Amino acid sequence: MPLSDMSLADLREYAPEREEPADFDEFWAATLKEARAHEGGAVFTPYDAGLVAVEVYDVTFPGFAGDPIKGWFLVPAGATAAGRRLPGVVSYIGYGGGRALPHDWLLLACAGYANLVMDTRGQGSGYQFGDTPDDPHGPIDPAFPGVMTRGVREARTYYYRRLMTDAARAVDALRAHPLVDPDRVAVAGGSQGGGLALAAAGLVPDVSAALIDVPFLCHWRRALDISDAYPYQELVNYLRIQRDRVEETFTTLSYVDGVNHAARARATALFSVALMDGVCPPSTVFAAHHHYAGAKEISVWPYNGHEGGQTHQQREQLAFLARTLGS
């Protein structure tokens, strides 16, 4: 793997034109309106995780089409009794992962935040288990194994329409909890989770902050051209067989492109990028960063791959959240 797909100097100037469908805003406004029309709110059930420093709740909230989406809700011990409203963070998960167990998500609650961890529909068997099935709401055309091509012939049926809607509804669920200050909410994630945080920041533009680590789901055409890694290779393999569907596929992808969601996001954002990342090439991350409409900064990890800055980045994130959300 070369150091980067571009020099850092070129990456800092890389702002490609966006491939955006004319009805992008109407498409997402209608999608979220339909999702929010379903009755019922989030249910938070106390959960005994064997922990004393945090309180844990098993969460179910309505996502795309009202589908029940699982999650965890963690707050500092004593928060319920104190009744003081906390800043909140919604956490999204990388490709193949699910919500796992509460003790996998201690950092933010231990730092004083109310943290809703969103399970990932139809995933959760790659490296962390999950509990939420994917209901496609209709027939799905032939696809390559994985979720990248599930329903990709149309934006209406595409998997990431459902998942990004879930991400926006997770923000609604967190804000509705009485322990959370709805005016101090951040979205966060790495890889696929970073792409979902970016989408959520665009779809719910009044969130306060966004932590967007080595984001996936950005600048699709370039990603497929230069990355030989999975999951982008799922789409490459699909198009290798579905030769006559290249442009219609990219049209679908344009509705879920993080570069287009970035252009609508207003939250103060902390991005990160790893210059030796072969999964989410640095140019795709910088493309989203340059088009991001809100205040932003980016951490650059020159000699890291897709793991990014890991605990060093978490240290930066905690300082960033303290500045943007307070305590």
Coordinates of C-alpha atoms in Angstrom, one line a residue:
M1 CA 0.0 0.0 0.0
P2 CA 1.5 3.4 -1.0
L3 CA 1.6 6.2 1.6
S4 CA -1.5 7.7 0.1
D5 CA -3.5 7.9 -3.1
M6 CA -2.5 11.6 -3.2
S7 CA 0.1 13.7 -1.6
L8 CA -1.1 15.4 1.6
A9 CA -0.7 18.8 -0.1
D10 CA -3.0 17.7 -3.0
L11 CA -5.4 16.1 -0.6
R12 CA -5.8 19.4 1.3
E13 CA -6.9 21.0 -2.0
Y14 CA -9.0 18.1 -3.3
A15 CA -12.6 19.2 -3.7
P16 CA -14.2 17.3 -6.6
E17 CA -17.5 18.2 -8.1
R18 CA -20.4 16.5 -6.4
E19 CA -22.6 14.0 -8.3
E20 CA -26.0 15.0 -6.9
P21 CA -29.5 14.1 -8.1
A22 CA -31.8 17.0 -8.7
D23 CA -34.4 15.6 -6.2
F24 CA -31.9 14.8 -3.4
D25 CA -33.5 17.1 -0.8
E26 CA -37.1 16.1 -1.8
F27 CA -36.1 12.4 -1.6
W28 CA -34.7 12.6 1.9
A29 CA -37.4 15.0 3.2
A30 CA -40.1 12.6 2.0
T31 CA -38.2 9.6 3.5
L32 CA -37.9 11.2 6.9
K33 CA -41.4 12.5 6.9
E34 CA -42.7 9.0 6.3
A35 CA -40.5 7.5 8.9
R36 CA -41.5 10.0 11.5
A37 CA -45.2 9.5 10.8
H38 CA -45.1 6.0 12.4
E39 CA -46.6 5.9 15.8
G40 CA -44.6 5.1 18.9
G41 CA -41.4 6.3 20.4
A42 CA -38.3 4.9 21.8
V43 CA -38.5 2.4 24.7
F44 CA -35.7 2.4 27.3
T45 CA -35.7 -0.7 29.5
P46 CA -33.2 -0.9 32.5
Y47 CA -30.6 -3.6 31.8
D48 CA -28.4 -5.3 34.4
A49 CA -25.0 -5.3 32.7
G50 CA -23.1 -5.9 35.9
L51 CA -21.6 -2.4 35.8
V52 CA -21.5 0.1 38.7
A53 CA -20.0 3.2 37.0
V54 CA -22.8 3.5 34.4
E55 CA -26.5 2.9 34.1
V56 CA -27.5 0.8 31.1
Y57 CA -30.8 0.6 29.2
D58 CA -31.8 -1.7 26.4
V59 CA -33.3 0.5 23.7
T60 CA -35.9 -0.1 20.9
F61 CA -36.8 2.8 18.7
P62 CA -38.7 3.2 15.4
G63 CA -36.4 3.5 12.4
F64 CA -37.1 3.4 8.6
A65 CA -40.8 2.5 8.1
G66 CA -41.2 2.3 11.8
D67 CA -39.1 -0.9 12.0
P68 CA -37.9 -1.6 15.5
I69 CA -34.2 -0.8 15.8
K70 CA -32.2 -2.0 18.8
G71 CA -29.6 -0.1 20.8
W72 CA -28.0 0.6 24.1
F73 CA -28.3 3.7 26.2
L74 CA -25.6 4.4 28.7
V75 CA -25.4 7.2 31.2
P76 CA -23.1 7.9 34.2
A77 CA -24.1 6.2 37.4
G78 CA -26.5 8.3 39.4
A79 CA -27.7 10.3 36.4
T80 CA -31.3 9.2 36.7
A81 CA -31.5 10.1 40.4
A82 CA -29.8 13.5 39.8
G83 CA -32.2 14.3 37.0
R84 CA -29.8 16.7 35.4
R85 CA -29.9 16.9 31.6
L86 CA -26.7 15.7 30.0
P87 CA -25.1 16.3 26.6
G88 CA -25.7 13.3 24.4
V89 CA -23.9 11.3 21.7
V90 CA -25.4 8.9 19.1
S91 CA -22.8 6.2 18.2
Y92 CA -22.9 4.4 14.9
I93 CA -21.1 1.1 14.1
G94 CA -18.6 0.0 11.4
Y95 CA -19.5 -2.4 8.5
G96 CA -20.4 -5.9 9.7
G97 CA -20.8 -4.9 13.3
G98 CA -23.7 -4.8 15.7
R99 CA -24.4 -3.3 19.1
A100 CA -22.6 -6.2 21.0
L101 CA -22.7 -5.8 24.8
P102 CA -22.9 -2.6 26.9
H103 CA -19.4 -3.0 28.3
D104 CA -18.1 -2.5 24.8
W105 CA -19.3 1.1 25.0
L106 CA -18.1 2.6 28.2
L107 CA -15.9 5.6 27.1
L108 CA -18.6 8.3 26.5
A109 CA -20.7 7.5 29.6
C110 CA -17.6 7.5 31.7
A111 CA -16.8 10.9 30.3
G112 CA -20.2 12.2 31.4
Y113 CA -22.3 11.9 28.2
A114 CA -25.6 10.1 27.6
N115 CA -24.7 7.7 24.8
L116 CA -27.1 5.9 22.5
V117 CA -25.5 3.1 20.5
M118 CA -27.5 2.3 17.4
D119 CA -27.6 -1.3 16.3
T120 CA -27.1 -1.8 12.5
R121 CA -30.0 -3.5 10.8
G122 CA -29.1 -6.7 8.9
Q123 CA -25.5 -6.7 10.0
G124 CA -23.9 -7.7 13.3
S125 CA -22.3 -11.0 12.3
G126 CA -19.0 -9.7 11.0
Y127 CA -17.1 -8.8 14.2
Q128 CA -19.6 -7.7 16.8
F129 CA -23.0 -9.3 17.1
G130 CA -26.3 -7.4 16.5
D131 CA -30.0 -7.9 17.2
T132 CA -31.8 -6.0 14.4
P133 CA -33.0 -7.6 11.2
D134 CA -33.3 -5.8 8.0
D135 CA -36.8 -5.7 6.5
P136 CA -36.5 -4.7 2.8
H137 CA -40.2 -3.9 2.5
G138 CA -40.6 -5.5 -0.8
P139 CA -38.7 -7.7 -3.3
I140 CA -35.0 -7.0 -3.8
D141 CA -33.2 -7.7 -7.1
P142 CA -30.2 -10.1 -7.2
A143 CA -27.2 -8.7 -5.2
F144 CA -23.6 -9.6 -4.4
P145 CA -23.2 -11.1 -0.9
G146 CA -23.1 -8.4 1.8
V147 CA -25.4 -5.4 2.0
M148 CA -23.6 -3.0 -0.3
T149 CA -25.7 -4.0 -3.4
R150 CA -28.9 -4.9 -1.6
G151 CA -31.6 -3.1 -3.5
V152 CA -29.1 -0.9 -5.3
R153 CA -31.1 -0.7 -8.6
E154 CA -33.2 2.1 -7.1
A155 CA -32.6 4.6 -4.4
R156 CA -36.1 3.8 -3.0
T157 CA -35.1 0.2 -2.3
Y158 CA -31.4 0.6 -1.5
Y159 CA -30.2 -0.7 1.9
Y160 CA -28.5 2.5 2.9
R161 CA -31.7 4.5 2.5
R162 CA -33.1 2.4 5.3
L163 CA -29.9 2.5 7.4
M164 CA -29.4 6.3 7.1
T165 CA -33.0 6.9 8.0
D166 CA -32.4 4.7 11.1
A167 CA -29.4 7.0 11.9
A168 CA -31.5 10.1 11.8
R169 CA -34.3 8.5 13.9
A170 CA -31.7 7.5 16.5
V171 CA -31.0 11.2 17.0
D172 CA -34.7 11.7 17.5
A173 CA -34.8 8.9 20.0
L174 CA -31.8 10.3 22.0
R175 CA -33.3 13.8 22.1
A176 CA -36.6 12.5 23.4
H177 CA -35.1 11.0 26.5
P178 CA -35.7 13.2 29.6
L179 CA -32.0 12.9 30.7
V180 CA -30.7 14.4 27.5
D181 CA -30.4 18.1 26.6
P182 CA -31.7 18.1 23.0
D183 CA -29.7 21.2 22.2
R184 CA -26.4 19.4 23.0
V185 CA -26.3 16.3 20.8
A186 CA -23.5 14.9 18.7
V187 CA -23.3 12.1 16.2
A188 CA -20.2 9.8 16.0
G189 CA -18.7 6.8 14.3
G190 CA -15.8 5.4 12.4
S191 CA -15.8 3.8 8.9
Q192 CA -19.4 2.9 8.1
G193 CA -20.2 4.6 11.4
G194 CA -18.4 7.7 10.2
G195 CA -20.4 7.7 7.0
L196 CA -23.6 7.3 9.1
A197 CA -22.6 10.2 11.4
L198 CA -21.9 12.3 8.3
A199 CA -25.3 11.4 6.8
A200 CA -27.1 12.1 10.2
A201 CA -25.4 15.5 10.4
G202 CA -26.8 16.3 7.0
L203 CA -30.3 14.9 7.6
V204 CA -30.6 16.4 11.1
P205 CA -28.7 19.7 10.5
D206 CA -29.4 21.1 14.0
V207 CA -27.2 18.6 15.8
S208 CA -24.4 20.3 17.6
A209 CA -21.4 18.3 16.8
A210 CA -20.1 15.4 14.6
L211 CA -17.2 13.0 15.1
I212 CA -16.5 11.5 11.7
D213 CA -13.6 9.0 11.7
V214 CA -12.2 7.5 8.5
P215 CA -15.6 7.7 6.9
F216 CA -16.9 5.1 4.5
L217 CA -19.8 5.8 2.0
C218 CA -18.1 8.8 0.5
H219 CA -17.2 9.8 -3.1
W220 CA -18.3 6.4 -4.4
R221 CA -17.1 6.6 -8.0
R222 CA -13.5 7.3 -6.9
A223 CA -13.6 4.8 -4.1
L224 CA -14.6 2.0 -6.6
D225 CA -12.0 3.1 -9.0
I226 CA -9.0 3.1 -6.6
S227 CA -9.9 0.8 -3.7
D228 CA -9.4 -3.0 -4.1
A229 CA -10.6 -3.6 -0.5
Y230 CA -14.0 -4.7 0.8
P231 CA -16.7 -3.6 1.3
Y232 CA -16.3 -1.3 -1.8
Q233 CA -15.3 -4.4 -3.7
E234 CA -18.8 -5.8 -3.3
L235 CA -20.0 -3.1 -5.7
V236 CA -17.1 -3.7 -8.0
N237 CA -17.9 -7.4 -8.2
Y238 CA -21.6 -6.7 -8.7
L239 CA -20.8 -4.3 -11.6
R240 CA -18.4 -6.9 -13.1
I241 CA -21.5 -9.0 -13.7
Q242 CA -24.2 -6.4 -14.0
R243 CA -22.3 -4.6 -16.8
D244 CA -25.3 -2.7 -18.1
R245 CA -26.2 -1.1 -14.7
V246 CA -23.1 1.0 -14.0
E247 CA -24.7 4.5 -14.4
E248 CA -28.0 3.6 -12.7
T249 CA -26.0 2.2 -9.8
F250 CA -24.0 5.4 -9.4
T251 CA -27.3 7.3 -9.6
T252 CA -28.6 5.3 -6.6
L253 CA -25.3 5.8 -4.7
S254 CA -25.5 9.6 -5.2
Y255 CA -28.5 9.7 -2.9
V256 CA -26.4 8.2 0.0
D257 CA -23.0 9.8 -0.8
G258 CA -21.4 11.4 2.2
V259 CA -20.1 14.1 0.0
N260 CA -23.7 15.2 -0.7
H261 CA -24.8 14.9 2.9
A262 CA -21.7 16.9 3.9
A263 CA -22.9 19.8 1.8
R264 CA -26.0 20.1 4.1
A265 CA -24.4 19.5 7.5
R266 CA -24.0 22.4 9.9
A267 CA -22.7 20.8 13.1
T268 CA -19.2 21.5 14.2
A269 CA -17.2 18.5 13.0
L270 CA -14.0 16.7 13.8
F271 CA -13.0 14.4 11.0
S272 CA -10.1 12.0 10.9
V273 CA -8.2 10.4 8.0
A274 CA -5.5 7.8 7.8
L275 CA -3.1 8.3 4.8
M276 CA -2.4 4.6 4.4
D277 CA -6.1 3.6 4.5
G278 CA -6.8 1.2 1.6
V279 CA -10.4 0.7 2.7
C280 CA -11.6 4.3 2.7
P281 CA -9.0 6.1 0.6
P282 CA -7.8 9.5 1.9
S283 CA -9.1 11.3 -1.2
T284 CA -12.7 10.1 -0.5
V285 CA -12.4 11.4 3.1
F286 CA -11.0 14.8 2.0
A287 CA -13.7 15.1 -0.6
A288 CA -16.4 14.9 2.1
H289 CA -14.4 17.2 4.4
H290 CA -14.0 19.9 1.8
H291 CA -17.7 19.9 0.9
Y292 CA -18.7 19.9 4.6
A293 CA -20.7 23.1 5.2
G294 CA -20.2 23.5 8.9
A295 CA -17.2 24.4 10.9
K296 CA -14.7 21.6 10.7
E297 CA -11.2 20.3 11.5
I298 CA -9.4 17.1 10.6
S299 CA -6.9 14.9 12.3
V300 CA -4.4 13.3 9.9
W301 CA -2.7 10.0 10.8
P302 CA 0.1 9.7 8.2
Y303 CA 1.3 6.1 8.9
N304 CA -2.0 4.4 9.8
G305 CA -4.4 2.3 7.8
H306 CA -8.1 2.0 8.4
E307 CA -7.6 1.7 12.1
G308 CA -6.9 5.4 12.1
G309 CA -5.9 7.2 15.3
Q310 CA -7.6 4.8 17.7
T311 CA -7.1 5.8 21.3
H312 CA -5.1 8.9 20.3
Q313 CA -8.1 10.0 18.2
Q314 CA -10.5 9.3 21.1
R315 CA -8.4 11.6 23.3
E316 CA -8.9 14.3 20.6
Q317 CA -12.6 13.6 20.5
L318 CA -13.1 14.0 24.2
A319 CA -11.4 17.4 24.1
F320 CA -13.5 18.3 21.1
L321 CA -16.8 17.2 22.8
A322 CA -15.9 19.2 25.9
R323 CA -15.4 22.3 23.8
T324 CA -18.6 21.8 21.7
L325 CA -21.1 20.3 24.1
G326 CA -19.7 21.2 27.5
S327 CA -20.6 19.0 30.5

